[in-house]
mmCIF file of C-alpha atoms in Angstrom:
data_model
loop_
_atom_site.group_PDB
_atom_site.id
_atom_site.type_symbol
_atom_site.label_atom_id
_atom_site.label_comp_id
_atom_site.label_asym_id
_atom_site.label_seq_id
_atom_site.Cartn_x
_atom_site.Cartn_y
_atom_site.Cartn_z
ATOM 1 C CA MET H 38 1.272 8.793 62.346
ATOM 2 C CA ALA H 39 -1.319 6.717 64.230
ATOM 3 C CA LEU H 40 -2.746 3.589 62.577
ATOM 4 C CA LYS H 41 -6.161 5.215 62.354
ATOM 5 C CA ASP H 42 -4.671 8.289 60.658
ATOM 6 C CA LYS H 43 -2.671 6.060 58.315
ATOM 7 C CA GLY H 44 -5.828 4.197 57.387
ATOM 8 C CA ASN H 45 -7.696 7.411 56.683
ATOM 9 C CA TYR H 46 -4.760 8.693 54.619
ATOM 10 C CA LEU H 47 -4.612 5.498 52.540
ATOM 11 C CA CYS H 48 -8.348 5.576 51.980
ATOM 12 C CA ARG H 49 -8.168 9.185 50.792
ATOM 13 C CA TYR H 50 -5.201 8.251 48.548
ATOM 14 C CA ASP H 51 -7.109 5.316 47.072
ATOM 15 C CA ASN H 52 -10.113 7.555 46.422
ATOM 16 C CA ILE H 53 -7.914 10.082 44.639
ATOM 17 C CA ILE H 54 -6.365 7.335 42.484
ATOM 18 C CA MET H 55 -9.781 5.890 41.635
ATOM 19 C CA LYS H 56 -11.111 9.328 40.687
ATOM 20 C CA TYR H 57 -8.020 9.950 38.551
ATOM 21 C CA ILE H 58 -8.433 6.609 36.752
ATOM 22 C CA LYS H 59 -12.117 7.357 36.210
ATOM 23 C CA PHE H 60 -11.191 10.784 34.817
ATOM 24 C CA LEU H 61 -8.634 9.225 32.468
ATOM 25 C CA LYS H 62 -11.221 6.748 31.194
ATOM 26 C CA ILE H 63 -13.627 9.606 30.477
ATOM 27 C CA VAL H 64 -10.896 11.531 28.631
ATOM 28 C CA ILE H 65 -9.966 8.453 26.569
ATOM 29 C CA VAL H 66 -13.604 7.765 25.652
ATOM 30 C CA PHE H 67 -14.083 11.427 24.711
ATOM 31 C CA CYS H 68 -10.948 11.389 22.522
ATOM 32 C CA VAL H 69 -12.058 8.197 20.778
ATOM 33 C CA LEU H 70 -15.547 9.571 20.152
ATOM 34 C CA TRP H 71 -14.130 12.890 18.921
ATOM 35 C CA SER H 72 -11.723 11.099 16.609
ATOM 36 C CA CYS H 73 -14.477 8.861 15.238
ATOM 37 C CA ALA H 74 -16.777 11.847 14.696
ATOM 38 C CA LYS H 75 -14.000 13.663 12.836
ATOM 39 C CA GLU H 76 -13.292 10.614 10.663
ATOM 40 C CA ASN H 77 -16.990 10.150 9.921
ATOM 41 C CA LYS H 78 -17.261 13.797 8.879
ATOM 42 C CA ILE H 79 -14.301 13.437 6.514
ATOM 43 C CA GLU H 80 -15.708 10.228 5.036
ATOM 44 C CA LYS H 81 -19.052 11.953 4.399
ATOM 45 C CA GLU H 82 -17.266 14.793 2.600
ATOM 46 C CA ILE H 83 -15.283 12.266 0.547
ATOM 47 C CA ALA H 84 -18.412 10.327 -0.387
ATOM 48 C CA ALA H 85 -19.937 13.547 -1.736
ATOM 49 C CA ILE H 86 -17.087 14.153 -4.206
ATOM 50 C CA PRO H 87 -18.475 13.578 -7.727
ATOM 51 C CA VAL H 88 -16.485 10.750 -9.322
ATOM 52 C CA GLU H 89 -17.945 8.502 -11.991
ATOM 53 C CA ILE H 90 -15.915 5.832 -13.727
ATOM 54 C CA GLY H 91 -16.566 3.168 -16.287
ATOM 55 C CA ILE H 92 -14.650 -0.066 -16.567
ATOM 56 C CA GLU H 93 -13.570 -0.795 -20.138
ATOM 57 C CA ARG H 94 -13.105 -4.563 -20.360
ATOM 58 C CA PHE H 95 -10.497 -4.634 -23.112
ATOM 59 C CA ASP H 96 -9.668 -8.211 -22.066
ATOM 60 C CA ARG H 97 -13.102 -9.201 -23.372
ATOM 61 C CA ILE H 98 -12.905 -6.930 -26.412
ATOM 62 C CA PHE H 99 -9.593 -8.437 -27.505
ATOM 63 C CA ALA H 100 -10.940 -11.939 -26.959
ATOM 64 C CA ASP H 101 -13.595 -11.155 -29.605
ATOM 65 C CA VAL H 102 -11.248 -9.511 -32.134
ATOM 66 C CA THR H 103 -11.575 -10.654 -35.757
ATOM 67 C CA GLU H 104 -10.050 -9.518 -39.013
ATOM 68 C CA GLU H 105 -13.258 -7.561 -39.654
ATOM 69 C CA ASN H 106 -13.324 -5.534 -36.404
ATOM 70 C CA LEU H 107 -9.593 -5.212 -35.655
ATOM 71 C CA ALA H 108 -9.290 -1.797 -37.326
ATOM 72 C CA ASP H 109 -12.129 -0.422 -35.203
ATOM 73 C CA VAL H 110 -10.619 -1.823 -31.986
ATOM 74 C CA LYS H 111 -7.224 -0.316 -32.845
ATOM 75 C CA MET H 112 -8.868 3.052 -33.444
ATOM 76 C CA ARG H 113 -10.500 2.952 -29.995
ATOM 77 C CA TYR H 114 -7.364 1.729 -28.190
ATOM 78 C CA PRO H 115 -4.352 2.910 -30.222
ATOM 79 C CA PHE H 116 -2.112 2.979 -27.113
ATOM 80 C CA LEU H 117 -2.465 -0.815 -26.810
ATOM 81 C CA PHE H 118 -1.316 -1.534 -30.359
ATOM 82 C CA PRO H 119 2.312 -0.601 -31.188
ATOM 83 C CA GLU H 120 2.403 0.876 -34.703
ATOM 84 C CA LYS H 121 5.203 -1.378 -35.937
ATOM 85 C CA THR H 122 3.288 -4.569 -35.154
ATOM 86 C CA PRO H 123 1.418 -5.852 -38.222
ATOM 87 C CA ASP H 124 -2.240 -6.821 -37.982
ATOM 88 C CA SER H 125 -1.405 -10.439 -38.749
ATOM 89 C CA VAL H 126 0.389 -10.706 -35.386
ATOM 90 C CA TRP H 127 -2.713 -9.592 -33.486
ATOM 91 C CA ILE H 128 -4.985 -11.951 -35.396
ATOM 92 C CA GLN H 129 -2.594 -14.812 -34.743
ATOM 93 C CA LYS H 130 -2.504 -13.933 -31.052
ATOM 94 C CA THR H 131 -6.291 -14.142 -30.752
ATOM 95 C CA LYS H 132 -6.040 -17.751 -31.945
ATOM 96 C CA ASP H 133 -3.061 -18.710 -29.788
ATOM 97 C CA THR H 134 -3.902 -21.535 -27.379
ATOM 98 C CA ILE H 135 -2.177 -19.839 -24.433
ATOM 99 C CA GLN H 136 -4.057 -16.583 -25.072
ATOM 100 C CA LEU H 137 -7.332 -18.502 -25.336
ATOM 101 C CA GLU H 138 -6.654 -20.168 -21.984
ATOM 102 C CA ILE H 139 -5.807 -16.803 -20.419
ATOM 103 C CA ASN H 140 -9.081 -15.386 -21.758
ATOM 104 C CA ASN H 141 -11.049 -18.271 -20.265
ATOM 105 C CA GLU H 142 -9.346 -18.128 -16.859
ATOM 106 C CA VAL H 143 -9.775 -14.354 -16.566
ATOM 107 C CA GLU H 144 -13.432 -14.573 -17.547
ATOM 108 C CA LYS H 145 -14.028 -17.276 -14.924
ATOM 109 C CA ALA H 146 -12.369 -15.220 -12.205
ATOM 110 C CA PHE H 147 -13.685 -11.807 -13.226
ATOM 111 C CA SER H 148 -17.076 -12.385 -14.791
ATOM 112 C CA ASN H 149 -18.257 -9.671 -12.391
ATOM 113 C CA PHE H 150 -16.058 -6.635 -11.725
ATOM 114 C CA SER H 151 -18.687 -4.483 -9.987
ATOM 115 C CA THR H 152 -17.095 -4.658 -6.529
ATOM 116 C CA GLU H 153 -13.754 -3.468 -7.887
ATOM 117 C CA LYS H 154 -15.500 -0.711 -9.817
ATOM 118 C CA GLU H 155 -17.042 0.624 -6.599
ATOM 119 C CA GLN H 156 -13.732 0.305 -4.777
ATOM 120 C CA ILE H 157 -11.798 2.152 -7.483
ATOM 121 C CA GLN H 158 -14.419 4.879 -7.506
ATOM 122 C CA SER H 159 -14.146 5.253 -3.716
ATOM 123 C CA LEU H 160 -10.347 5.236 -3.965
ATOM 124 C CA LEU H 161 -10.438 8.063 -6.513
ATOM 125 C CA GLN H 162 -12.790 10.050 -4.284
ATOM 126 C CA HIS H 163 -10.301 9.727 -1.431
ATOM 127 C CA ILE H 164 -7.403 10.722 -3.674
ATOM 128 C CA LYS H 165 -9.275 13.757 -5.008
ATOM 129 C CA TYR H 166 -10.203 14.829 -1.469
ATOM 130 C CA TYR H 167 -6.516 15.219 -0.644
ATOM 131 C CA PHE H 168 -5.321 16.085 -4.161
ATOM 132 C CA PRO H 169 -8.168 17.743 -6.129
ATOM 133 C CA GLU H 170 -5.948 18.224 -9.177
ATOM 134 C CA VAL H 171 -5.777 14.468 -9.833
ATOM 135 C CA ILE H 172 -7.637 13.563 -13.033
ATOM 136 C CA VAL H 173 -10.166 10.743 -13.037
ATOM 137 C CA PRO H 174 -8.719 8.226 -15.522
ATOM 138 C CA ARG H 175 -10.092 5.835 -18.075
ATOM 139 C CA VAL H 176 -10.010 2.464 -16.338
ATOM 140 C CA ILE H 177 -9.156 -0.400 -18.660
ATOM 141 C CA THR H 178 -8.717 -4.078 -17.839
ATOM 142 C CA VAL H 179 -6.409 -6.169 -20.007
ATOM 143 C CA THR H 180 -4.489 -9.430 -20.132
ATOM 144 C CA SER H 181 -0.722 -9.226 -20.379
ATOM 145 C CA ASN H 182 0.688 -12.749 -20.576
ATOM 146 C CA VAL H 183 1.114 -12.559 -16.783
ATOM 147 C CA ASP H 184 3.465 -9.559 -16.903
ATOM 148 C CA TYR H 185 3.720 -9.282 -13.107
ATOM 149 C CA GLN H 186 6.297 -6.489 -13.361
ATOM 150 C CA ARG H 187 3.520 -4.239 -14.669
ATOM 151 C CA LYS H 188 0.367 -5.417 -12.945
ATOM 152 C CA VAL H 189 -1.010 -1.864 -12.860
ATOM 153 C CA ILE H 190 -0.018 0.960 -15.219
ATOM 154 C CA LEU H 191 -0.921 4.565 -14.460
ATOM 155 C CA SER H 192 -0.056 7.001 -17.205
ATOM 156 C CA ASP H 193 -1.635 10.356 -18.048
ATOM 157 C CA ASN H 194 -5.373 9.721 -17.930
ATOM 158 C CA LEU H 195 -5.124 5.914 -18.221
ATOM 159 C CA LEU H 196 -5.344 3.296 -15.486
ATOM 160 C CA ILE H 197 -4.643 -0.156 -16.920
ATOM 161 C CA ILE H 198 -5.070 -3.296 -14.805
ATOM 162 C CA SER H 199 -3.771 -6.710 -15.913
ATOM 163 C CA LEU H 200 -6.367 -9.148 -14.645
ATOM 164 C CA ASP H 201 -4.281 -12.227 -15.424
ATOM 165 C CA THR H 202 -1.916 -11.206 -12.607
ATOM 166 C CA TYR H 203 -4.670 -11.486 -9.971
ATOM 167 C CA LEU H 204 -5.988 -15.020 -10.437
ATOM 168 C CA GLY H 205 -4.928 -16.345 -7.016
ATOM 169 C CA THR H 206 -1.716 -17.519 -5.389
ATOM 170 C CA ASP H 207 -2.070 -21.147 -6.452
ATOM 171 C CA HIS H 208 -3.128 -20.594 -10.057
ATOM 172 C CA HIS H 209 -1.213 -22.820 -12.465
ATOM 173 C CA PHE H 210 -0.209 -19.815 -14.597
ATOM 174 C CA TYR H 211 2.176 -18.859 -11.790
ATOM 175 C CA SER H 212 3.830 -22.240 -11.274
ATOM 176 C CA GLY H 213 7.284 -21.002 -12.281
ATOM 177 C CA ILE H 214 7.155 -17.795 -10.256
ATOM 178 C CA GLN H 215 8.772 -17.448 -6.820
ATOM 179 C CA SER H 216 6.429 -17.885 -3.855
ATOM 180 C CA TYR H 217 7.068 -14.470 -2.329
ATOM 181 C CA LEU H 218 5.752 -12.871 -5.524
ATOM 182 C CA LYS H 219 2.807 -15.221 -6.039
ATOM 183 C CA GLY H 220 1.392 -14.233 -2.660
ATOM 184 C CA ARG H 221 0.491 -10.848 -4.154
ATOM 185 C CA PHE H 222 -1.325 -12.241 -7.198
ATOM 186 C CA VAL H 223 -4.695 -12.177 -5.452
ATOM 187 C CA ARG H 224 -7.855 -10.245 -6.197
ATOM 188 C CA ASP H 225 -7.768 -8.347 -2.882
ATOM 189 C CA GLN H 226 -4.461 -6.790 -3.940
ATOM 190 C CA ILE H 227 -5.877 -4.893 -6.925
ATOM 191 C CA LEU H 228 -6.891 -1.795 -4.943
ATOM 192 C CA PRO H 229 -3.688 -1.557 -2.874
ATOM 193 C CA ASP H 230 -1.677 -1.881 -6.087
ATOM 194 C CA VAL H 231 -3.667 0.913 -7.729
ATOM 195 C CA ALA H 232 -3.242 3.080 -4.615
ATOM 196 C CA THR H 233 0.509 2.400 -4.721
ATOM 197 C CA MET H 234 0.748 3.711 -8.274
ATOM 198 C CA TYR H 235 -0.996 6.949 -7.302
ATOM 199 C CA ALA H 236 1.220 7.315 -4.232
ATOM 200 C CA LYS H 237 4.322 6.862 -6.404
ATOM 201 C CA GLN H 238 3.184 9.709 -8.634
ATOM 202 C CA LEU H 239 2.721 12.004 -5.637
ATOM 203 C CA VAL H 240 5.875 11.221 -3.629
ATOM 204 C CA GLU H 241 9.201 12.574 -4.867
ATOM 205 C CA LEU H 242 12.106 10.143 -5.154
ATOM 206 C CA PRO H 243 14.660 10.343 -2.301
ATOM 207 C CA ARG H 244 16.936 13.362 -2.438
ATOM 208 C CA ASN H 245 19.954 11.389 -1.262
ATOM 209 C CA ARG H 246 21.104 7.789 -1.137
ATOM 210 C CA THR H 247 20.930 7.131 2.610
ATOM 211 C CA PHE H 248 18.983 4.204 3.977
ATOM 212 C CA LEU H 249 16.911 6.657 6.049
ATOM 213 C CA ALA H 250 15.961 8.706 2.973
ATOM 214 C CA ASN H 251 14.755 5.589 1.196
ATOM 215 C CA MET H 252 12.842 4.366 4.254
ATOM 216 C CA ILE H 253 11.064 7.716 4.558
ATOM 217 C CA TYR H 254 10.266 7.673 0.828
ATOM 218 C CA TYR H 255 8.395 4.399 1.239
ATOM 219 C CA GLY H 256 6.963 5.631 4.529
ATOM 220 C CA LYS H 257 5.355 8.549 2.695
ATOM 221 C CA GLU H 258 3.877 6.146 0.155
ATOM 222 C CA MET H 259 2.444 3.989 2.926
ATOM 223 C CA TYR H 260 1.053 7.018 4.762
ATOM 224 C CA LEU H 261 -0.792 8.068 1.594
ATOM 225 C CA LYS H 262 -2.155 4.544 1.210
ATOM 226 C CA ASP H 263 -3.432 4.820 4.788
ATOM 227 C CA LEU H 264 -5.453 7.868 3.760
ATOM 228 C CA PHE H 265 -6.559 6.444 0.411
ATOM 229 C CA LEU H 266 -7.625 3.012 1.748
ATOM 230 C CA PRO H 267 -9.088 3.550 5.235
ATOM 231 C CA GLY H 268 -11.096 0.344 5.120
ATOM 232 C CA PHE H 269 -8.173 -1.906 4.237
ATOM 233 C CA LEU H 270 -5.991 -3.877 6.637
ATOM 234 C CA GLY H 271 -2.381 -2.921 7.242
ATOM 235 C CA SER H 272 -1.367 -6.310 5.873
ATOM 236 C CA GLN H 273 -3.134 -5.564 2.581
ATOM 237 C CA LYS H 274 -1.491 -2.157 2.276
ATOM 238 C CA MET H 275 1.924 -3.769 2.807
ATOM 239 C CA ALA H 276 1.052 -6.743 0.554
ATOM 240 C CA TYR H 277 1.802 -9.008 3.533
ATOM 241 C CA THR H 278 -0.019 -12.037 4.825
ATOM 242 C CA GLU H 279 -1.632 -11.520 8.225
ATOM 243 C CA ASP H 280 1.169 -13.588 9.805
ATOM 244 C CA GLN H 281 3.858 -11.474 8.148
ATOM 245 C CA PHE H 282 2.214 -8.251 9.331
ATOM 246 C CA ALA H 283 1.861 -9.650 12.850
ATOM 247 C CA TRP H 284 5.584 -10.521 12.821
ATOM 248 C CA ALA H 285 6.524 -6.966 11.818
ATOM 249 C CA GLN H 286 4.330 -5.536 14.564
ATOM 250 C CA ALA H 287 5.691 -7.910 17.211
ATOM 251 C CA ASN H 288 9.317 -7.298 16.241
ATOM 252 C CA GLU H 289 9.255 -3.562 15.521
ATOM 253 C CA GLU H 290 11.552 -2.741 18.455
ATOM 254 C CA GLU H 291 14.066 -5.457 17.482
ATOM 255 C CA ILE H 292 14.115 -4.306 13.852
ATOM 256 C CA TRP H 293 14.737 -0.728 14.938
ATOM 257 C CA ARG H 294 17.455 -1.744 17.398
ATOM 258 C CA TYR H 295 19.189 -3.679 14.617
ATOM 259 C CA PHE H 296 19.186 -0.595 12.360
ATOM 260 C CA ILE H 297 20.482 1.643 15.146
ATOM 261 C CA ASP H 298 23.105 -0.731 16.577
ATOM 262 C CA ARG H 299 24.647 -1.206 13.138
ATOM 263 C CA GLN H 300 24.439 2.514 12.315
ATOM 264 C CA LEU H 301 22.460 1.902 9.133
ATOM 265 C CA LEU H 302 20.288 5.039 9.017
ATOM 266 C CA TYR H 303 22.822 7.275 7.292
ATOM 267 C CA SER H 304 24.593 4.500 5.439
ATOM 268 C CA THR H 305 24.640 4.641 1.637
ATOM 269 C CA GLU H 306 25.516 0.978 1.149
ATOM 270 C CA ALA H 307 23.620 -0.159 -1.938
ATOM 271 C CA ASP H 308 22.850 -3.623 -0.570
ATOM 272 C CA LEU H 309 20.603 -2.201 2.182
ATOM 273 C CA LEU H 310 17.836 -1.483 -0.309
ATOM 274 C CA PRO H 311 17.362 -5.049 -1.592
ATOM 275 C CA ARG H 312 17.923 -6.384 1.951
ATOM 276 C CA PHE H 313 15.202 -4.320 3.650
ATOM 277 C CA LEU H 314 13.172 -2.291 1.131
ATOM 278 C CA TYR H 315 12.649 -4.281 -2.065
ATOM 279 C CA PRO H 316 10.509 -7.372 -2.682
ATOM 280 C CA ALA H 317 12.419 -10.524 -1.731
ATOM 281 C CA PRO H 318 11.828 -13.899 -0.069
ATOM 282 C CA PHE H 319 12.692 -12.311 3.303
ATOM 283 C CA SER H 320 14.523 -9.369 4.881
ATOM 284 C CA LYS H 321 18.217 -10.173 5.217
ATOM 285 C CA PHE H 322 19.446 -9.496 8.757
ATOM 286 C CA TYR H 323 22.097 -12.207 8.285
ATOM 287 C CA LEU H 324 20.866 -13.735 11.534
ATOM 288 C CA GLU H 325 19.703 -17.283 10.919
ATOM 289 C CA GLU H 326 17.003 -17.315 13.589
ATOM 290 C CA ILE H 327 15.441 -14.091 12.224
ATOM 291 C CA ASP H 328 15.893 -14.461 8.464
ATOM 292 C CA GLN H 329 13.776 -17.607 8.447
ATOM 293 C CA GLU H 330 10.792 -15.683 9.826
ATOM 294 C CA ALA H 331 11.169 -12.053 8.757
ATOM 295 C CA PRO H 332 9.033 -10.860 5.820
ATOM 296 C CA ASP H 333 10.621 -8.735 3.129
ATOM 297 C CA ARG H 334 10.507 -4.919 3.093
ATOM 298 C CA VAL H 335 10.599 -4.391 6.870
ATOM 299 C CA GLY H 336 12.367 -1.085 6.156
ATOM 300 C CA GLN H 337 9.196 0.128 4.435
ATOM 301 C CA TYR H 338 7.228 -0.831 7.545
ATOM 302 C CA ILE H 339 9.566 1.164 9.798
ATOM 303 C CA GLY H 340 9.464 4.124 7.391
ATOM 304 C CA TRP H 341 5.666 4.031 7.565
ATOM 305 C CA LYS H 342 5.786 4.157 11.368
ATOM 306 C CA ILE H 343 8.236 7.073 11.390
ATOM 307 C CA VAL H 344 6.132 9.134 8.963
ATOM 308 C CA SER H 345 2.934 8.345 10.891
ATOM 309 C CA SER H 346 4.624 9.449 14.113
ATOM 310 C CA TYR H 347 5.795 12.656 12.432
ATOM 311 C CA MET H 348 2.287 13.524 11.286
ATOM 312 C CA LYS H 349 0.838 12.706 14.703
ATOM 313 C CA ASN H 350 3.327 14.878 16.588
ATOM 314 C CA ASN H 351 3.572 17.860 14.236
ATOM 315 C CA ASN H 352 0.988 20.299 12.932
ATOM 316 C CA VAL H 353 1.851 20.062 9.241
ATOM 317 C CA SER H 354 -0.255 19.604 6.120
ATOM 318 C CA LEU H 355 -0.107 16.603 3.850
ATOM 319 C CA ARG H 356 1.539 18.647 1.115
ATOM 320 C CA GLN H 357 4.138 19.899 3.599
ATOM 321 C CA LEU H 358 4.909 16.293 4.470
ATOM 322 C CA LEU H 359 5.574 15.456 0.840
ATOM 323 C CA LEU H 360 7.996 18.384 0.528
ATOM 324 C CA THR H 361 9.875 17.743 3.768
ATOM 325 C CA ASP H 362 13.210 15.938 3.672
ATOM 326 C CA ALA H 363 13.802 12.639 5.414
ATOM 327 C CA GLU H 364 16.161 13.897 8.121
ATOM 328 C CA THR H 365 13.751 16.648 9.203
ATOM 329 C CA ILE H 366 10.900 14.152 9.356
ATOM 330 C CA PHE H 367 12.934 11.694 11.391
ATOM 331 C CA ASN H 368 14.238 14.286 13.858
ATOM 332 C CA ALA H 369 10.779 15.753 14.471
ATOM 333 C CA SER H 370 8.885 12.468 14.461
ATOM 334 C CA LYS H 371 9.537 11.492 18.106
ATOM 335 C CA TYR H 372 9.357 7.958 16.795
ATOM 336 C CA LYS H 373 9.541 5.200 19.385
ATOM 337 C CA PRO H 374 9.104 1.602 18.239
ATOM 338 C CA VAL H 375 6.249 -0.358 19.764
ATOM 339 C CA ARG H 376 7.524 -2.759 22.398
#
C-alpha cells in the first residue's frame, strides 16, 4: 500500500473511531437521562402515596409522670408497662438521678424531631410503594437506659425508637461501650436502623447454613434499604464511616478473591458469620496487614453487590427476588467484583 493510500486509510479509520466514540457518548447520555426520568417518575408516584404519621414522644410523657397521672399513662401505653411491675417502681424511676440525666440529655439533643418525622414518613411511603400491605405504625420515642441491643423495635403496628441510643459517638453515656458500636449511636443512623427493621421483616432467614446463603440474606436486606432510602449514602446504609465504605469499595476484588481462594462460599463453618457478617471491631481475614484496616461485615457488602448484580442482569420482580434461593441468585447474578 502506498504511503498516500495508508494515510487516507488511517484518516478514514480515525474518523470511524471518532464517530463511534461520539455515538457511544450519545447512547450513554441517553441511558442516563432515561434512567433519571424513570427514577423521577417513581419518586413522584411514591410522594403521592397517602401516609400520615404522628410522633408520640413517650420519653417526654414519662419524664412528667406523677403518682396522679401514672394510671392514665399506663392506660395509653400498656405495652410499655409490664403487668408484674408495681407502680412504686415506676414512680421511683422517674426520680432516679440517672433517669433524670437521660431525660435532660435526650431533650437537649431531640428538642425538635420534625426532620426525622418527615424522613420516617417518606421511608414508609417508599416501603408501601413496594409492599402496599405494610401497615403504617404508631411511632413512639422512648428512653431505654441505653439499651443498644434494641435501638429500634418494630412489632405489629408499633415502631419504637430509643432516643438515648442516638446521642452521638462521643457522648459520655457510651464511655464503657466498644468503639465499633459507638460509631452507630448517631442521629443520622435512625432512619437506616428503622429501614433495617422493615427489611428484616420482609426477608426470609437463610434456608441453609452456608456462608453464601447468609451473605445473600444480608444482600437482600441491603438491596431493600437501597430502594427504601434512595437519598442516603451507601456508608449510612451499611452503618460505616465514609472511610470504611471507601475501603470496602477499593478492596472489593481482594475480598472476593479471598472468599473464592479459600473456598468459603459453600462452607458451613460457624465462625465465618462473626468473622465477616456480624458487628465486630473488624473483619477477621487473619492477615495482619488487612485486619488492621478492614471494617466489619464485609460479607454483607459483598452480598449486597451480588444481589444488586442479580437484579440488574435478570428480569425479575422484587417479590421474586425475596423468594429466590441464594445459589440461584449467585449463579444468575453475573457478579464481577469492581477492580
